[in-house]
Coordinates of C-alpha atoms (C1' of nucleotides) in Angstrom, one line a residue:
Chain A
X702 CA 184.9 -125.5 68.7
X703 CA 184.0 -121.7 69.4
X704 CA 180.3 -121.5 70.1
X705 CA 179.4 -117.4 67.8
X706 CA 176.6 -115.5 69.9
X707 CA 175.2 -113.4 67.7
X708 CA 173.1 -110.3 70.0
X709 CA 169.7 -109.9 69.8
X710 CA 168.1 -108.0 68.0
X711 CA 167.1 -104.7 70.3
X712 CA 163.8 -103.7 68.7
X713 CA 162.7 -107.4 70.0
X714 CA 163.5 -106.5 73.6
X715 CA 163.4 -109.6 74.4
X716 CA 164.7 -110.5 78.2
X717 CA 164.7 -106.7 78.1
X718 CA 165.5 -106.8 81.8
X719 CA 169.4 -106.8 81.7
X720 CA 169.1 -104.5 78.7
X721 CA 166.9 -101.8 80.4
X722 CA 168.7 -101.9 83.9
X723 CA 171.7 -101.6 82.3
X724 CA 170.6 -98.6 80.1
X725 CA 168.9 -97.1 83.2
X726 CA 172.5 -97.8 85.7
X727 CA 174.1 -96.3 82.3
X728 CA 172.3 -92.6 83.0
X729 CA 172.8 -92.6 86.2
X730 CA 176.4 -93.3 86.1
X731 CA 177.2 -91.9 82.8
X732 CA 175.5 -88.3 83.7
X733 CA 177.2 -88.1 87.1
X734 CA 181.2 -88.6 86.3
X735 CA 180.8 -88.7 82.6
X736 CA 181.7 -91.3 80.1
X737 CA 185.6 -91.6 81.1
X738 CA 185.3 -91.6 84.4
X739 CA 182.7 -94.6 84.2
X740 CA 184.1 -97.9 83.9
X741 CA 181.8 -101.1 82.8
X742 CA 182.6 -102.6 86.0
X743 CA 181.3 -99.8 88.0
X744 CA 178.2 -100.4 85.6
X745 CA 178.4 -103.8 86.0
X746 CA 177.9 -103.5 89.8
X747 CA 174.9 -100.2 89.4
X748 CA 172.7 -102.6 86.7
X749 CA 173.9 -106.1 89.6
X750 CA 174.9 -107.4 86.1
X751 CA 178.0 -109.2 84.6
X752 CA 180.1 -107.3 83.2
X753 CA 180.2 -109.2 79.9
X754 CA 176.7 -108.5 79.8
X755 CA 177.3 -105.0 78.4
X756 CA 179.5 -106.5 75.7
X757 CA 177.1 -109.1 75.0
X758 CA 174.0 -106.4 74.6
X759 CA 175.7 -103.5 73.4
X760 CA 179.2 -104.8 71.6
X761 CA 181.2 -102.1 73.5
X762 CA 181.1 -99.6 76.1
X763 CA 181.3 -96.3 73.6
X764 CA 178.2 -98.0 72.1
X765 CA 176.3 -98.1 75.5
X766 CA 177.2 -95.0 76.0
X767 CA 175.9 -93.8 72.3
X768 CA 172.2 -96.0 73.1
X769 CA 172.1 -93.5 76.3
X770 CA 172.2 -90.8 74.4
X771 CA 170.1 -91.5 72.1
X772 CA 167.4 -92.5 75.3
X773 CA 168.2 -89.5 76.7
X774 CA 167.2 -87.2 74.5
X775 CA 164.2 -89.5 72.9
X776 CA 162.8 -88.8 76.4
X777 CA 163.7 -85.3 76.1
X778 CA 162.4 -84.6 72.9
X779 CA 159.0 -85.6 74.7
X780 CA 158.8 -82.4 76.4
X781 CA 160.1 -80.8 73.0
X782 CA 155.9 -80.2 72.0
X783 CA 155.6 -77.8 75.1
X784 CA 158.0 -75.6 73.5
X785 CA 156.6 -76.0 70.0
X786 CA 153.5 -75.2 70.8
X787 CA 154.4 -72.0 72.3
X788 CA 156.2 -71.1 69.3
X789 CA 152.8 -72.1 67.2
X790 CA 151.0 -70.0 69.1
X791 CA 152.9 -66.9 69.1
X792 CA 153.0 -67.8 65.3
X793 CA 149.2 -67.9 65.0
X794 CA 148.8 -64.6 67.0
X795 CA 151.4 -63.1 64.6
X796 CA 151.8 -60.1 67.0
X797 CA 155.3 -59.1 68.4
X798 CA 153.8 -58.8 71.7
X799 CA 152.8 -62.7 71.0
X800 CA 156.8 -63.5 70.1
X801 CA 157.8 -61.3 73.6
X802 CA 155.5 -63.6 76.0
X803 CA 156.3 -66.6 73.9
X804 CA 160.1 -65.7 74.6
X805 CA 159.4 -65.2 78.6
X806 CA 157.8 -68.6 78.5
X807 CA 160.6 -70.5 76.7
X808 CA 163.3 -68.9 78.8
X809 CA 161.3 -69.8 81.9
X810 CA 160.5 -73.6 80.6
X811 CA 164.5 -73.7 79.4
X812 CA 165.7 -73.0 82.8
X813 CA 163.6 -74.9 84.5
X814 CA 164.4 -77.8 82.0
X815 CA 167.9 -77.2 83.1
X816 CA 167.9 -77.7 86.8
X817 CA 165.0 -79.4 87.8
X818 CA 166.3 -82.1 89.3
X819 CA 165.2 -85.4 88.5
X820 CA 165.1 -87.7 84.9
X821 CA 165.5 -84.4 82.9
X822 CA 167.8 -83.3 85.0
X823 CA 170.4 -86.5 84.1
X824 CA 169.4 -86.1 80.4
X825 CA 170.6 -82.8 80.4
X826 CA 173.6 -83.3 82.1
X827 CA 174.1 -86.1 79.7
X828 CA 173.5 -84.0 76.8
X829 CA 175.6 -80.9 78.5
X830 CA 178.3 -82.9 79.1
X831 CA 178.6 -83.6 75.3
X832 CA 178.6 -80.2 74.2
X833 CA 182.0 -79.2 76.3
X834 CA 183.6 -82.4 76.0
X835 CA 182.1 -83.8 72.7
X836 CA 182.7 -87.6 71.6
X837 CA 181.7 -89.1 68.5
X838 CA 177.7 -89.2 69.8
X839 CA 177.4 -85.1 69.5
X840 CA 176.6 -84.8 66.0
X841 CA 173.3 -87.0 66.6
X842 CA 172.4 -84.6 70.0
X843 CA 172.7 -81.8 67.9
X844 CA 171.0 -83.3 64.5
X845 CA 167.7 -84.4 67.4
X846 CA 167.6 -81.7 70.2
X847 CA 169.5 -78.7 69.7
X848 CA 168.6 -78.0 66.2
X849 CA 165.5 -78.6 66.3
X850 CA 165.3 -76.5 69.7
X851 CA 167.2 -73.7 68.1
X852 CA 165.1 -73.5 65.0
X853 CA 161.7 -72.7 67.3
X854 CA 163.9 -70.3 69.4
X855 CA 165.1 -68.5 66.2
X856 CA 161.5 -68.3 64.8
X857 CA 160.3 -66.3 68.3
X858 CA 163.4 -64.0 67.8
X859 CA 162.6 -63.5 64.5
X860 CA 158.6 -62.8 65.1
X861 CA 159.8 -60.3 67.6
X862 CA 162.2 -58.3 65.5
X863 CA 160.9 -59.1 61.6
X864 CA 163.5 -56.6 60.1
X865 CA 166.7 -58.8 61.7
X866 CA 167.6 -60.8 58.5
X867 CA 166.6 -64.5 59.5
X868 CA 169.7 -66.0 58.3
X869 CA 173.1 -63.7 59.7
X870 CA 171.2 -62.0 62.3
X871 CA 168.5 -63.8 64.1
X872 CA 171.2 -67.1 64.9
X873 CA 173.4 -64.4 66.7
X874 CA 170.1 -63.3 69.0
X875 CA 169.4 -66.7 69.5
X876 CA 172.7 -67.9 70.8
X877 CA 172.6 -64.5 73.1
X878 CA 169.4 -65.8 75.2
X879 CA 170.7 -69.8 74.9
X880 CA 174.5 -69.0 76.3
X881 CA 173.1 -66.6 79.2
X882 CA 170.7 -69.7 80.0
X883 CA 173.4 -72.6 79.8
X884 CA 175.9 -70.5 81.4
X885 CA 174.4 -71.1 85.1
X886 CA 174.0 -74.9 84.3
X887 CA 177.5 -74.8 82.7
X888 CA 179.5 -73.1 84.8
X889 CA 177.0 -73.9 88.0
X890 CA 180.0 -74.4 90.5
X891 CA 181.9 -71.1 89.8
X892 CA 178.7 -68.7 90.0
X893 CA 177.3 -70.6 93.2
X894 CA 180.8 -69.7 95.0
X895 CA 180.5 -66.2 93.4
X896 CA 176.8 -65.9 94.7
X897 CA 178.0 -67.2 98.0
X898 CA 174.9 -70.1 97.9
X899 CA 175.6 -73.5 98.6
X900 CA 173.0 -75.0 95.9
X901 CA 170.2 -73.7 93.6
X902 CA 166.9 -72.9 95.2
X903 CA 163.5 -72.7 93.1
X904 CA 163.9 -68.8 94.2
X905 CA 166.8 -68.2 92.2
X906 CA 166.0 -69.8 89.4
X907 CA 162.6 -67.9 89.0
X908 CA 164.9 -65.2 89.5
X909 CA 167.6 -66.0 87.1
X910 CA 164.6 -66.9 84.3
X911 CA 162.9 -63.2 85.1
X912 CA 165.8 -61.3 84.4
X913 CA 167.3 -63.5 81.7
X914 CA 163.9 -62.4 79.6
X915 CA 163.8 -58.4 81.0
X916 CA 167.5 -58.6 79.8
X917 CA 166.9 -60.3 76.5
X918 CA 163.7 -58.5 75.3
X919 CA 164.9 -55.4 75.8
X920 CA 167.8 -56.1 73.7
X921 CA 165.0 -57.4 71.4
X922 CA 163.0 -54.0 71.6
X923 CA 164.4 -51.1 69.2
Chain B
X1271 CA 220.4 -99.9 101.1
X1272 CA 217.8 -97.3 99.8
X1273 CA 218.8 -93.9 98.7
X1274 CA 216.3 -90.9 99.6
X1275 CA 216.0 -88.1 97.1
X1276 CA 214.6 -84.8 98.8
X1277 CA 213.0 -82.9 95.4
X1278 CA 215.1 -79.2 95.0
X1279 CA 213.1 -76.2 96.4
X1280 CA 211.2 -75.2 93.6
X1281 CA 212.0 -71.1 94.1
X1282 CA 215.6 -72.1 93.4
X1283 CA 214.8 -73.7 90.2
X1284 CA 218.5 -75.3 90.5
X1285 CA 218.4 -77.4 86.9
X1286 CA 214.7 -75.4 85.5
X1287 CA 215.5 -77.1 82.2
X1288 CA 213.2 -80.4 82.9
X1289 CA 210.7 -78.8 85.2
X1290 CA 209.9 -76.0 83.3
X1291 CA 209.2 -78.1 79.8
X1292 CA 207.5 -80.2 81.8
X1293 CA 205.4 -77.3 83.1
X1294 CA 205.3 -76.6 79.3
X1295 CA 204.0 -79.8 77.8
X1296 CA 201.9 -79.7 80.9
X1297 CA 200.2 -76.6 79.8
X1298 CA 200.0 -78.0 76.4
X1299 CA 198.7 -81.2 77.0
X1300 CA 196.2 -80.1 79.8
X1301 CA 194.5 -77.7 77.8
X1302 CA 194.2 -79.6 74.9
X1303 CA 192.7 -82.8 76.2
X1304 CA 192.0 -82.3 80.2
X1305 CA 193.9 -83.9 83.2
X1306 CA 191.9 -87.1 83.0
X1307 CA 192.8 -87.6 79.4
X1308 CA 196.5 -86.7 79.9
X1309 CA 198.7 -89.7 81.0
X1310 CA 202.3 -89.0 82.3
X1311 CA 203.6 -91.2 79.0
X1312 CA 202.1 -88.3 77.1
X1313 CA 203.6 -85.3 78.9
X1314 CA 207.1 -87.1 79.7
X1315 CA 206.8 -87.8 75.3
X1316 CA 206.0 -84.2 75.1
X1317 CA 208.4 -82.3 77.1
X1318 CA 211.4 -85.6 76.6
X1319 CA 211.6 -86.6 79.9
X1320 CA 211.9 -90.0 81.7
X1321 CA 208.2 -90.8 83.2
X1322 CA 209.8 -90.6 87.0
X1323 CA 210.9 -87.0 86.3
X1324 CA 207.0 -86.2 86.9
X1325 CA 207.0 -87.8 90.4
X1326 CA 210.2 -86.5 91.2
X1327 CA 209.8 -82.9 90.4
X1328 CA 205.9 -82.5 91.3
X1329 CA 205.5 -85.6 93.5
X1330 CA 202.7 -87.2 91.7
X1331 CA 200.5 -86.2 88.4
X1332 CA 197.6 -84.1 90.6
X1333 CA 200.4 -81.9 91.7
X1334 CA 201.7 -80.8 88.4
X1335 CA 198.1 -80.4 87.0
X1336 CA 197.4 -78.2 89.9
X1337 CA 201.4 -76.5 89.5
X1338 CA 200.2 -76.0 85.8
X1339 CA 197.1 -74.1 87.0
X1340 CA 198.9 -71.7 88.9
X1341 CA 201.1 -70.4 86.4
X1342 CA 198.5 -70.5 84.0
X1343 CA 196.3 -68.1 86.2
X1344 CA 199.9 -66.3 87.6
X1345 CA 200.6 -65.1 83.5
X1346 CA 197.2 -64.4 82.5
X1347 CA 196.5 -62.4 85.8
X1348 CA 199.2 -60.0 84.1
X1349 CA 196.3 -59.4 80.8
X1350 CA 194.5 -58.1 84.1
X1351 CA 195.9 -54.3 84.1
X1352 CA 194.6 -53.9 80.3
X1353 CA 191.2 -54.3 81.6
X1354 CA 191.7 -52.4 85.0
X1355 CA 193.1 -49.6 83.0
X1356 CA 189.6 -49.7 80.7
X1357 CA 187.7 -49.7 84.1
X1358 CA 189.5 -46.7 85.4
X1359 CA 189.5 -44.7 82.4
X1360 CA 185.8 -45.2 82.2
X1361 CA 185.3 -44.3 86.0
X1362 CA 187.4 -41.2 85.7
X1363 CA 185.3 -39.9 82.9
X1364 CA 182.3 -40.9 84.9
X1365 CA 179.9 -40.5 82.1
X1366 CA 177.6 -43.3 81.1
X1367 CA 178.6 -43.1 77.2
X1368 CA 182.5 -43.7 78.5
X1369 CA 181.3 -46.9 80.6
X1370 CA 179.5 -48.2 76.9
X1371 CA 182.8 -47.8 74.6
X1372 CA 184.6 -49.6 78.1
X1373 CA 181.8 -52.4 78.0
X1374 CA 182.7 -52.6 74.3
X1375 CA 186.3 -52.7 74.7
X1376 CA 185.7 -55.1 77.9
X1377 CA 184.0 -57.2 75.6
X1378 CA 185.7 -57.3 72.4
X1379 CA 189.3 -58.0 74.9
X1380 CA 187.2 -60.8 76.2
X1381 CA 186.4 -62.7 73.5
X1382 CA 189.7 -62.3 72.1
X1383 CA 191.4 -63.6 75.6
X1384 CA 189.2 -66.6 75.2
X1385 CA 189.9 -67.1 71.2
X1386 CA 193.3 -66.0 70.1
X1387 CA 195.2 -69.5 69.8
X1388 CA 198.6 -68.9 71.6
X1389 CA 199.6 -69.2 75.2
X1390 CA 196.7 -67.5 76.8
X1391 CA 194.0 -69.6 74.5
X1392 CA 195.7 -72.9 76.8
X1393 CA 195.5 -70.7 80.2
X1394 CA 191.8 -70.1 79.2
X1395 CA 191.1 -73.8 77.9
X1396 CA 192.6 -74.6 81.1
X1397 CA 190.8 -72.5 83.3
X1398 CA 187.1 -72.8 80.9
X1399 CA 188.0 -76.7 82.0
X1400 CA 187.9 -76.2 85.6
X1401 CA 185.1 -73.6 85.3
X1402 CA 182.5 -77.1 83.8
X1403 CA 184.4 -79.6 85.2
X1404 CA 185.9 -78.6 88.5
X1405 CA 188.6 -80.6 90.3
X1406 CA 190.6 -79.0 94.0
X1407 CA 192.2 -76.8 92.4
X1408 CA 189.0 -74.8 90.9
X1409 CA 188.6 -72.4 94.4
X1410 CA 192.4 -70.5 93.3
X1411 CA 190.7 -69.9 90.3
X1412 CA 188.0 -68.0 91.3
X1413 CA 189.9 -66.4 93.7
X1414 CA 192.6 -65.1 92.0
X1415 CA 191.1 -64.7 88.2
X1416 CA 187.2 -65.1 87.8
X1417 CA 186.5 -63.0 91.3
X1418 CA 188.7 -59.6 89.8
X1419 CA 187.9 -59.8 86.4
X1420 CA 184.0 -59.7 87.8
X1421 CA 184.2 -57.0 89.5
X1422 CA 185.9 -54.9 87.0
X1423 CA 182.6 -55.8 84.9
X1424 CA 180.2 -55.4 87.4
X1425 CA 181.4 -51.9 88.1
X1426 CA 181.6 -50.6 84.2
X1427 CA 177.5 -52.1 84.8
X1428 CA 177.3 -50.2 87.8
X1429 CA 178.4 -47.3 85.7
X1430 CA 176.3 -47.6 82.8
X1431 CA 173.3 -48.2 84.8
X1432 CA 173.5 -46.0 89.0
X1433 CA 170.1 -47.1 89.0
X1434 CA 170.6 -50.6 89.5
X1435 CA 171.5 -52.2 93.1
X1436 CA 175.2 -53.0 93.3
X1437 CA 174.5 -56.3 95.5
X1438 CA 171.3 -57.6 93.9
X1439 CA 170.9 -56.5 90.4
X1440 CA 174.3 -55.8 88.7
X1441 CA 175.9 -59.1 89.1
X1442 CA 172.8 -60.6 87.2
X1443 CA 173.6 -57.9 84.4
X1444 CA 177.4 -59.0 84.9
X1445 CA 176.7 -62.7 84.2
X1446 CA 174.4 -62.5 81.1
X1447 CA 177.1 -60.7 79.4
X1448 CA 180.1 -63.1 80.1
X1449 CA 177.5 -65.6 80.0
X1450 CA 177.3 -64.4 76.2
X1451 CA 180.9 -64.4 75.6
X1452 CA 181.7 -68.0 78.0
X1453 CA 179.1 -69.7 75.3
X1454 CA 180.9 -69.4 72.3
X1455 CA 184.0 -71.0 74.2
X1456 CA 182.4 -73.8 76.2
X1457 CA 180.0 -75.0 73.5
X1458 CA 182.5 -74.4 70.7
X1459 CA 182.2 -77.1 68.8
X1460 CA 178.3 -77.1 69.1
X1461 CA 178.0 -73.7 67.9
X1462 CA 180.5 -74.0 65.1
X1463 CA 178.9 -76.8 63.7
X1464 CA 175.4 -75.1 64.0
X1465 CA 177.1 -72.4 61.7
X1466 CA 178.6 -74.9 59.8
X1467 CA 182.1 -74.1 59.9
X1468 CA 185.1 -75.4 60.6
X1469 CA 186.6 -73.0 62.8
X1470 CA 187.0 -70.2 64.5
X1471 CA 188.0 -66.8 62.3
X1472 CA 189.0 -63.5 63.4
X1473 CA 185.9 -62.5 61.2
X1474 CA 183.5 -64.3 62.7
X1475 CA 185.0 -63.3 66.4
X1476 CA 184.7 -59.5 65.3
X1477 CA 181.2 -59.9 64.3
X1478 CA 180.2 -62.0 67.3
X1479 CA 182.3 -59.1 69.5
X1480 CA 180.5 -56.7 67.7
X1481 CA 176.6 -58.4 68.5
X1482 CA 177.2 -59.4 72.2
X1483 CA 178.1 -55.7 72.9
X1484 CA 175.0 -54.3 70.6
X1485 CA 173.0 -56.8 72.2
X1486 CA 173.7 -56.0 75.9
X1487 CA 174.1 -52.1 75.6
X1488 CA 170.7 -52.5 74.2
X1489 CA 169.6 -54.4 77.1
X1490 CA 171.4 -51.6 79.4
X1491 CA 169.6 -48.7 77.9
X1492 CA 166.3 -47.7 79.1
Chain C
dA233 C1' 163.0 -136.1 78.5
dA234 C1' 166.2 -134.5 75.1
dT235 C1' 167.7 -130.9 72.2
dC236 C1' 169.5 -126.6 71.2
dA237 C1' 170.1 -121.9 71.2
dA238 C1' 170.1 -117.8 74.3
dT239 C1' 171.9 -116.1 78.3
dT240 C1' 174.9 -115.8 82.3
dT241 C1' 179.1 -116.6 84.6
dA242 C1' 184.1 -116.4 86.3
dA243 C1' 188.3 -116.2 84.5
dA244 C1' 191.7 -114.7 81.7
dC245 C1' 193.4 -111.5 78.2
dA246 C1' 196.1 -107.7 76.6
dC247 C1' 196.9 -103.1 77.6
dT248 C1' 197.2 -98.7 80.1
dT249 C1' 197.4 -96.2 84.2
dG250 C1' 200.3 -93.7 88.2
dT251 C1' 204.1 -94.7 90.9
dT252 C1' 208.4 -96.8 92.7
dT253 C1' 212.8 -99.0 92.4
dC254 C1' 217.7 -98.9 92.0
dA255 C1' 221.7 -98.8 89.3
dA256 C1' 224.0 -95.5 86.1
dT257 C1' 225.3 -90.9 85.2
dC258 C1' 226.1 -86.2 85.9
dA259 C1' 227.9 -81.9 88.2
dC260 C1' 230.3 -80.2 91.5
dT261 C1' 233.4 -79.6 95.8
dT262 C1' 237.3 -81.2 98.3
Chain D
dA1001 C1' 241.2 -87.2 90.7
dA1002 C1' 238.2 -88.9 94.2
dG1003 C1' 234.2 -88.4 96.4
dT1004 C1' 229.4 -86.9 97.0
dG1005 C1' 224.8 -85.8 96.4
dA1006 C1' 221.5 -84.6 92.7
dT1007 C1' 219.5 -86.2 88.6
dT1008 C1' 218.3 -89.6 85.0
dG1009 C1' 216.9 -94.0 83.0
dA1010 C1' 215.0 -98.5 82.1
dA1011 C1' 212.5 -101.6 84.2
dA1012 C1' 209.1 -103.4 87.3
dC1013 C1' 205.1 -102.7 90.1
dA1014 C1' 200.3 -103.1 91.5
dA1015 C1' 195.9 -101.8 90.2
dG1016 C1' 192.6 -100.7 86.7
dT1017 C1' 190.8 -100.6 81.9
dG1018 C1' 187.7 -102.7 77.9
dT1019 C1' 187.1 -107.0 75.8
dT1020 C1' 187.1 -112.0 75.0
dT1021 C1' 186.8 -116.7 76.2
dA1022 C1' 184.6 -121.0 77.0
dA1023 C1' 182.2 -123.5 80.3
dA1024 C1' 177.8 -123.5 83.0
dT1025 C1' 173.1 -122.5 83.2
dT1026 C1' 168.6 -121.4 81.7
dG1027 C1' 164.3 -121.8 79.2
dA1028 C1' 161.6 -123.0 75.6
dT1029 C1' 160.6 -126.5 71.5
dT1030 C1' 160.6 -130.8 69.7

DNA sequence: AATCAATTTAAACACTTGTTTCAATCACTT
DNA sequence: AAGTGATTGAAACAAGTGTTTAAATTGATT
């Protein structure tokens, strides 16, 4: 006689220690090699858990792999407000001058949230990872984070220049200033070598983020 | 009793036949899905070929990835004179206006290279692969592709702006224009989705052409 | 203290991976 | 036509994959 577990459920959390130090091995791992390169034994041994157990909490490895996701950018979405209040503000200023400083800001805060290195630093490697090498999860990182992210860059763009039309213009600005920001996180290896630098100082960044927004807002500027 | 077998000389390419549709479905198969995704099932299906022809032509799976590479980078290094020839034009004109239509024409040849779905879209899927997710074989790469085709760009920038430093500030200028163009390749299905289309049109790669180049001439002029 | 479900465990499962083996076959020279 | 070395082919290999099994253990409730 076969003896059917059925999971719990995971909004009751309970024993959430196996859970949680499995989700928490799962980022680690998961944003270092990526989901392919990650077997659940190597998670098994991170979390110093069974390697049933992720069967047992999550059904399946892909759906592990989808619950770190979804983690990852809940946490992330936390430092979302910073940028939305920036845009609010620029908004309630209503000047373009407002939009331009606004703009500096959110390129600075954007690279920053892309190489500071620490628990944003796996989230966006997680998230990163997804948009060059998408699985099934990408629809819900773009649906939560980027859209969402893109819609207040898009309003700035569009405070700055109010004659660009909103919806065939402005989305072609915005992806300008994102791709010149992910392209150092993206390609971070091949510009490193071409800079001849072995890793990314705090000085280059500042310096990257400065002439990212000189170069943007004077494309911005008529 | 065991029988030895010393692999041909590859410059003779005595019996090409197998190795070179290996090299083919290599190519294919690479691109498409990556080297971690590819098994040797798949490419000996592909090019119809026992699986132990991989091992005996290349020696092992690594080495025909990074065979694969070479030729990818040896063919498309031979796009390379077009935009030389745009560089030297531009530089024998000298004017600033001749290094803008260049930057156009740079940028519009770009984006094609990195879009137009024959062989060189699978020599720059292979190479955009490396570029995020680098393996050995990423250091010929630079070398021999990304490194030239840089400086072609940095000195139609150099052009279009004397009064910027050669060493400090024109490579920043360089980068946020491919950085532009590299976006639309890397985050692909991201940005198509954000459009919400299905794929990639010569229309849409015109207009996008036609915005990166507005957009950074803008950002050149003073 | 006994019961009973939730959890943990080691082992096995079925399958895929890259590589190797070795006999069969082929192309070519003597 | 026989002999020889290069190539091919089917099969086996060892190691690794995600998942499932069923027995053992735990922890709380009756």
């Amino acid at each position: 006689m076969k003896a059917t577990f059925s999971p719990p459920e995971p909004e009751l959390m309970t024993q959430a220690d196996v859970r949680t130090r499995l989700l928490t091995a799962a980022e680690k791992l998961f944003a270092q090699h990526g989901p392919a390169a990650t077997s659940i034994r190597d998670l098994a041994r991170e979390a110093q858990v069974n390697v049933a157990a992720i069967n047992y909490y999550f059904g399946s490895k892909e759906n592990l792999y989808l619950e770190t996701l979804r983690q990852a950018f809940r946490a992330s979405r936390e430092v979302m407000p910073r940028f939305d209040a920036l845009a609010q503000e620029a908004q309630a200023t209503g000047t373009v001058e407002a939009a331009h400083t606004a703009l500096r800001l959110y390129i600075e805060e954007f690279m920053k949230s892309l190489f500071v290195s620490d628990e944003s630093d796996r989230h966006m490697r997680l998230m990163a990872r997804e948009m060059s090498d998408p699985t099934p999860a990408l629809d819900a990182v773009i649906d939560e984070f980027i859209e969402p992210k893109s819609n207040i860059l898009k309003q700035l763009v569009a405070q700055a220049r109010p004659d660009l039309d909103p919806e065939t213009e402005v989305p072609f600005y915005a992806l300008s200033i994102v791709g010149q920001c992910l392209h150092y996180r993206l390609t971070q290896p091949v510009i490193l070598r071409l800079m001849k630098r072995e890793k990314m100082t705090s000085e280059m960044l500042d310096q990257i983020s400065v002439h990212i927004a000189a170069f943007s807002l004077a494309a911005l500027s008529r």
